[in-house]
Short mmCIF file of C-alpha atoms in Angstrom, two decimals:
data_model
loop_
_atom_site.label_atom_id
_atom_site.label_comp_id
_atom_site.label_asym_id
_atom_site.label_seq_id
_atom_site.Cartn_x
_atom_site.Cartn_y
_atom_site.Cartn_z
CA MET T 1 108.20 134.68 104.20
CA THR T 2 109.23 133.23 100.16
CA ALA T 3 110.00 129.49 100.39
CA THR T 4 112.67 128.64 97.88
CA THR T 5 112.61 124.57 96.34
CA LEU T 6 115.24 122.30 97.76
CA PRO T 7 116.12 118.82 96.38
CA ILE T 8 116.58 116.41 98.86
CA PRO T 9 118.90 113.43 98.19
CA THR T 10 116.89 110.00 99.31
CA ASP T 11 118.65 106.51 97.91
CA ASP T 12 115.56 106.14 95.62
CA GLY T 13 116.04 109.75 94.03
CA ASP T 14 115.49 113.01 95.02
CA ILE T 15 111.91 114.36 96.75
CA PRO T 16 111.18 118.93 96.63
CA GLY T 17 111.21 120.57 99.47
CA LEU T 18 110.49 123.69 100.38
CA LEU T 19 113.43 125.67 102.39
CA TRP T 20 112.90 128.91 104.56
CA LEU T 21 115.23 130.82 105.72
CA PRO T 22 115.42 134.24 108.00
CA PRO T 23 117.03 137.29 107.49
CA GLY T 24 120.40 137.13 107.49
CA PRO T 25 122.19 134.41 106.47
CA GLY T 26 123.04 133.28 103.25
CA GLY T 27 125.64 135.90 102.31
CA THR T 28 126.11 136.48 105.70
CA GLY T 29 127.66 132.72 106.49
CA ARG T 30 125.77 133.15 109.63
CA SER T 31 124.64 129.61 111.17
CA VAL T 32 121.24 129.56 112.58
CA PRO T 33 119.28 126.63 114.00
CA GLY T 34 117.76 124.52 111.70
CA LEU T 35 113.85 122.38 111.74
CA VAL T 36 112.49 120.08 109.51
CA VAL T 37 109.05 120.02 109.72
CA LEU T 38 106.22 117.45 108.32
CA GLN T 39 103.05 117.27 106.73
CA GLU T 40 99.69 116.35 108.08
CA ILE T 41 97.72 113.40 105.96
CA PHE T 42 96.62 116.01 103.43
CA GLY T 43 100.33 117.10 102.38
CA LEU T 44 102.92 119.74 102.00
CA THR T 45 99.88 122.06 101.92
CA GLU T 46 99.34 126.63 102.41
CA TYR T 47 98.70 125.67 106.13
CA ILE T 48 102.00 123.62 106.86
CA GLU T 49 103.84 126.11 104.57
CA GLN T 50 102.86 128.77 106.95
CA ARG T 51 103.92 127.31 110.08
CA CYS T 52 106.84 126.93 108.40
CA ALA T 53 107.28 130.71 107.60
CA GLN T 54 106.58 131.47 110.77
CA LEU T 55 109.00 129.34 112.49
CA ALA T 56 111.71 131.03 110.16
CA GLU T 57 110.12 133.90 111.15
CA LEU T 58 111.43 133.90 114.26
CA GLY T 59 115.11 132.37 113.32
CA TYR T 60 114.73 129.10 112.50
CA ALA T 61 116.70 127.43 108.84
CA VAL T 62 112.89 124.97 107.99
CA LEU T 63 113.27 122.64 105.15
CA ALA T 64 109.74 120.91 104.85
CA PRO T 65 110.00 118.68 102.32
CA GLN T 66 107.07 117.01 99.93
CA LEU T 67 106.93 113.04 101.26
CA PHE T 68 103.51 112.79 99.42
CA ALA T 69 106.32 113.89 95.96
CA ARG T 70 106.06 109.99 94.87
CA LEU T 71 101.94 110.54 95.17
CA ASP T 72 99.24 112.01 92.60
CA PRO T 73 97.84 113.84 94.04
CA PRO T 74 100.59 114.76 96.42
CA VAL T 75 98.40 117.29 98.06
CA VAL T 76 94.79 117.04 98.86
CA GLY T 77 92.26 120.16 98.32
CA LEU T 78 89.35 120.87 98.90
CA PRO T 79 87.41 121.89 96.08
CA ASP T 80 84.41 123.89 97.26
CA GLY T 81 81.48 121.92 97.81
CA GLU T 82 83.28 118.74 99.43
CA ASP T 83 82.48 117.28 102.62
CA PHE T 84 84.64 117.10 105.55
CA GLU T 85 84.86 112.70 105.46
CA SER T 86 85.49 112.65 101.31
CA TRP T 87 88.53 115.12 102.36
CA LEU T 88 89.83 112.95 104.79
CA GLY T 89 89.37 109.89 103.34
CA GLU T 90 91.96 111.13 101.22
CA GLY T 91 94.27 111.84 103.00
CA VAL T 92 94.96 108.84 105.23
CA ALA T 93 94.63 107.09 101.10
CA LEU T 94 97.80 109.03 100.37
CA THR T 95 99.27 107.54 103.52
CA GLN T 96 97.99 103.81 103.09
CA ALA T 97 100.12 104.35 99.39
CA LEU T 98 102.94 105.26 100.55
CA PRO T 99 104.86 102.65 102.84
CA TRP T 100 105.89 104.06 106.11
CA GLU T 101 109.31 103.00 105.41
CA ARG T 102 110.12 105.47 103.13
CA ALA T 103 108.08 107.99 104.61
CA GLU T 104 110.94 108.21 107.20
CA ALA T 105 113.93 107.26 104.74
CA ASP T 106 112.88 110.82 103.49
CA ALA T 107 112.52 112.47 106.59
CA VAL T 108 116.05 111.28 107.98
CA ALA T 109 116.95 112.60 104.17
CA ALA T 110 115.00 115.41 105.45
CA LEU T 111 116.75 116.17 108.56
CA ASN T 112 120.43 115.09 106.89
CA ALA T 113 119.93 117.90 103.93
CA LEU T 114 118.98 120.40 106.44
CA ARG T 115 121.86 120.04 108.34
CA ALA T 116 124.10 120.06 105.02
CA HIS T 117 123.14 123.84 103.92
CA GLU T 118 125.71 126.04 104.35
CA ALA T 119 123.22 128.35 106.05
CA VAL T 120 122.48 125.51 109.18
CA ASP T 121 124.62 124.73 111.98
CA ALA T 122 124.23 120.83 111.54
CA ASP T 123 124.64 120.50 115.75
CA ARG T 124 121.23 121.85 115.88
CA ALA T 125 118.53 120.99 113.71
CA GLY T 126 116.02 119.87 114.75
CA ILE T 127 112.82 117.82 113.80
CA MET T 128 108.37 118.94 113.87
CA GLY T 129 105.70 116.72 112.51
CA PHE T 130 101.67 117.14 112.88
CA CYS T 131 99.10 114.49 112.90
CA TYR T 132 100.95 112.09 110.61
CA GLY T 133 103.84 113.64 110.61
CA GLY T 134 103.93 113.88 114.65
CA GLY T 135 104.51 110.51 114.48
CA LEU T 136 106.65 110.68 111.46
CA ALA T 137 108.96 112.84 113.07
CA PHE T 138 109.06 110.12 116.08
CA SER T 139 110.03 107.66 114.31
CA ALA T 140 112.25 109.44 112.37
CA THR T 141 114.27 110.92 115.79
CA ALA T 142 114.46 107.29 116.63
CA THR T 143 115.96 105.92 113.90
CA ALA T 144 118.57 108.94 113.48
CA SER T 145 119.14 108.25 116.91
CA GLU T 146 120.28 105.44 116.66
CA GLN T 147 122.50 106.09 113.73
CA GLY T 148 124.71 107.98 116.25
CA LYS T 149 123.09 111.27 114.58
CA ALA T 150 120.13 112.16 116.43
CA PRO T 151 118.01 115.97 116.04
CA ALA T 152 118.78 118.37 118.42
CA VAL T 153 114.81 118.46 119.06
CA LEU T 154 111.28 116.88 118.55
CA VAL T 155 107.99 118.36 118.43
CA SER T 156 105.41 116.65 117.84
CA TYR T 157 102.65 117.96 117.33
CA TYR T 158 99.48 114.86 117.98
CA GLY T 159 101.15 112.50 116.30
CA SER T 160 98.85 109.51 114.79
CA ALA T 161 101.17 106.84 114.78
CA LEU T 162 102.42 107.08 117.78
CA PRO T 163 100.55 103.74 119.82
CA THR T 164 101.86 102.11 117.21
CA LEU T 165 105.36 103.24 117.65
CA LEU T 166 106.12 102.49 121.57
CA GLU T 167 107.93 99.31 121.06
CA ARG T 168 110.86 102.52 119.45
CA ALA T 169 110.24 105.42 122.44
CA GLY T 170 113.90 104.07 124.34
CA SER T 171 115.87 105.42 121.12
CA VAL T 172 114.03 109.03 121.92
CA SER T 173 115.78 110.28 124.55
CA VAL T 174 116.21 114.73 123.02
CA PRO T 175 114.12 117.24 124.11
CA SER T 176 111.06 116.73 122.54
CA LEU T 177 107.16 118.53 122.96
CA HIS T 178 104.35 116.48 122.28
CA VAL T 179 101.22 118.22 122.04
CA PHE T 180 97.31 116.26 122.36
CA GLY T 181 94.15 117.52 122.69
CA THR T 182 91.62 115.48 125.30
CA ASP T 183 88.61 115.49 122.80
CA ASP T 184 91.01 113.44 120.06
CA ALA T 185 88.52 110.56 118.99
CA PHE T 186 91.13 109.12 116.84
CA ILE T 187 93.63 108.77 119.31
CA PRO T 188 91.65 108.52 122.66
CA MET T 189 92.49 109.01 126.16
CA GLU T 190 94.01 106.41 127.46
CA GLN T 191 96.20 106.06 125.05
CA VAL T 192 97.96 109.55 125.17
CA GLY T 193 97.93 108.29 128.67
CA GLN T 194 100.37 105.19 128.03
CA ILE T 195 101.96 107.85 125.13
CA ARG T 196 103.42 109.84 128.18
CA GLU T 197 104.72 107.26 130.18
CA ALA T 198 106.68 105.44 127.22
CA VAL T 199 107.91 108.65 125.66
CA THR T 200 109.28 110.20 129.88
CA ALA T 201 109.81 107.42 130.65
CA GLY T 202 107.56 106.89 133.42
CA GLY T 203 108.32 110.06 133.94
CA THR T 204 111.75 109.84 134.31
CA ARG T 205 112.76 112.06 131.25
CA GLN T 206 112.91 115.41 132.74
CA GLN T 207 113.82 116.91 128.63
CA VAL T 208 110.01 115.54 127.73
CA ARG T 209 107.24 117.73 128.42
CA PHE T 210 104.04 116.35 127.44
CA GLU T 211 100.94 119.21 127.36
CA LEU T 212 97.15 118.77 127.11
CA HIS T 213 94.76 120.86 125.81
CA GLU T 214 90.91 120.56 126.98
CA GLY T 215 88.35 120.20 124.77
CA ALA T 216 90.53 119.98 121.65
CA GLY T 217 90.41 117.21 118.89
CA HIS T 218 92.77 115.93 116.59
CA ALA T 219 94.22 117.99 114.07
CA PHE T 220 92.91 121.52 116.37
CA ASP T 221 96.10 123.20 115.00
CA ASN T 222 94.24 123.51 111.68
CA PRO T 223 92.59 126.11 110.78
CA HIS T 224 90.07 123.50 109.11
CA PRO T 225 86.32 124.59 110.44
CA ALA T 226 85.81 120.86 111.41
CA LEU T 227 89.00 120.55 113.14
CA HIS T 228 90.19 124.05 114.69
CA HIS T 229 90.52 124.42 118.29
CA ALA T 230 91.03 128.23 118.02
CA GLU T 231 92.48 128.23 122.08
CA ALA T 232 94.38 125.21 121.57
CA ALA T 233 96.41 126.14 118.92
CA GLN T 234 97.23 129.41 120.41
CA ARG T 235 97.97 127.89 123.33
CA ALA T 236 99.96 124.60 121.71
CA TRP T 237 102.39 127.49 119.44
CA MET T 238 102.31 129.48 122.35
CA GLN T 239 104.47 126.21 124.16
CA THR T 240 106.05 125.24 120.74
CA ARG T 241 108.08 128.55 120.87
CA GLN T 242 109.16 128.81 124.69
CA PHE T 243 109.75 125.12 124.05
CA LEU T 244 112.29 125.95 121.20
CA GLY T 245 113.18 129.18 122.46
CA GLU T 246 114.93 126.73 125.15
CA GLU T 247 116.08 123.71 124.22
CA LEU T 248 116.74 125.04 120.46
CA PRO T 249 117.91 128.46 120.90
CA VAL T 250 118.38 130.88 118.07
CA GLY T 251 121.61 132.87 118.70
#
């Protein structure tokens, strides 16, 4: 599926976003549920765009903001021969160059821009993120909820910043799906347990689902050979589809 560019108004000027629409909306006047998708540390890469297109094929309007648009480069490439550690370090450097508060404000702005689109049911717009974007999606959900504009759902893949955001868990009560790998070297299982305790409010939030994937490491959905765990990625995507089908169904 082909994306179009959608400027996202923020309090610091517009940032670019890519918008995928499912077959049908636009000229039909039909409103569909929407999802904002937030990138990993490597930027709005082909992998993230692929996941966005797959969500659109399921019937969602999908908006992916270019969170690193103010940085140079906005996307980390992997030239032939470049080692994994250098690639990883460049991605981490980008996240450190962009203040977290700026990224969070832009994520909330993307949610507002998606809600305002004529093809989208404004009451059924959710937010989803991977790695860096997974933590940012949680943080943006907390802020939007505190503003009285909570997203319809939250999907967070191994949110890397979650261990530092647990004091905000009280503000995140929307239906949520969190996925982690049991061999995540970046977020040890002890911290994963603390995250589970916080986001589920000690197991009392039945609307929050928490899925662990045996043997998978951090960023296991990313297709890079150093990260990818094919079985976990497939299972997690099936869980994502099931969760969205139940909590944010396509009419």
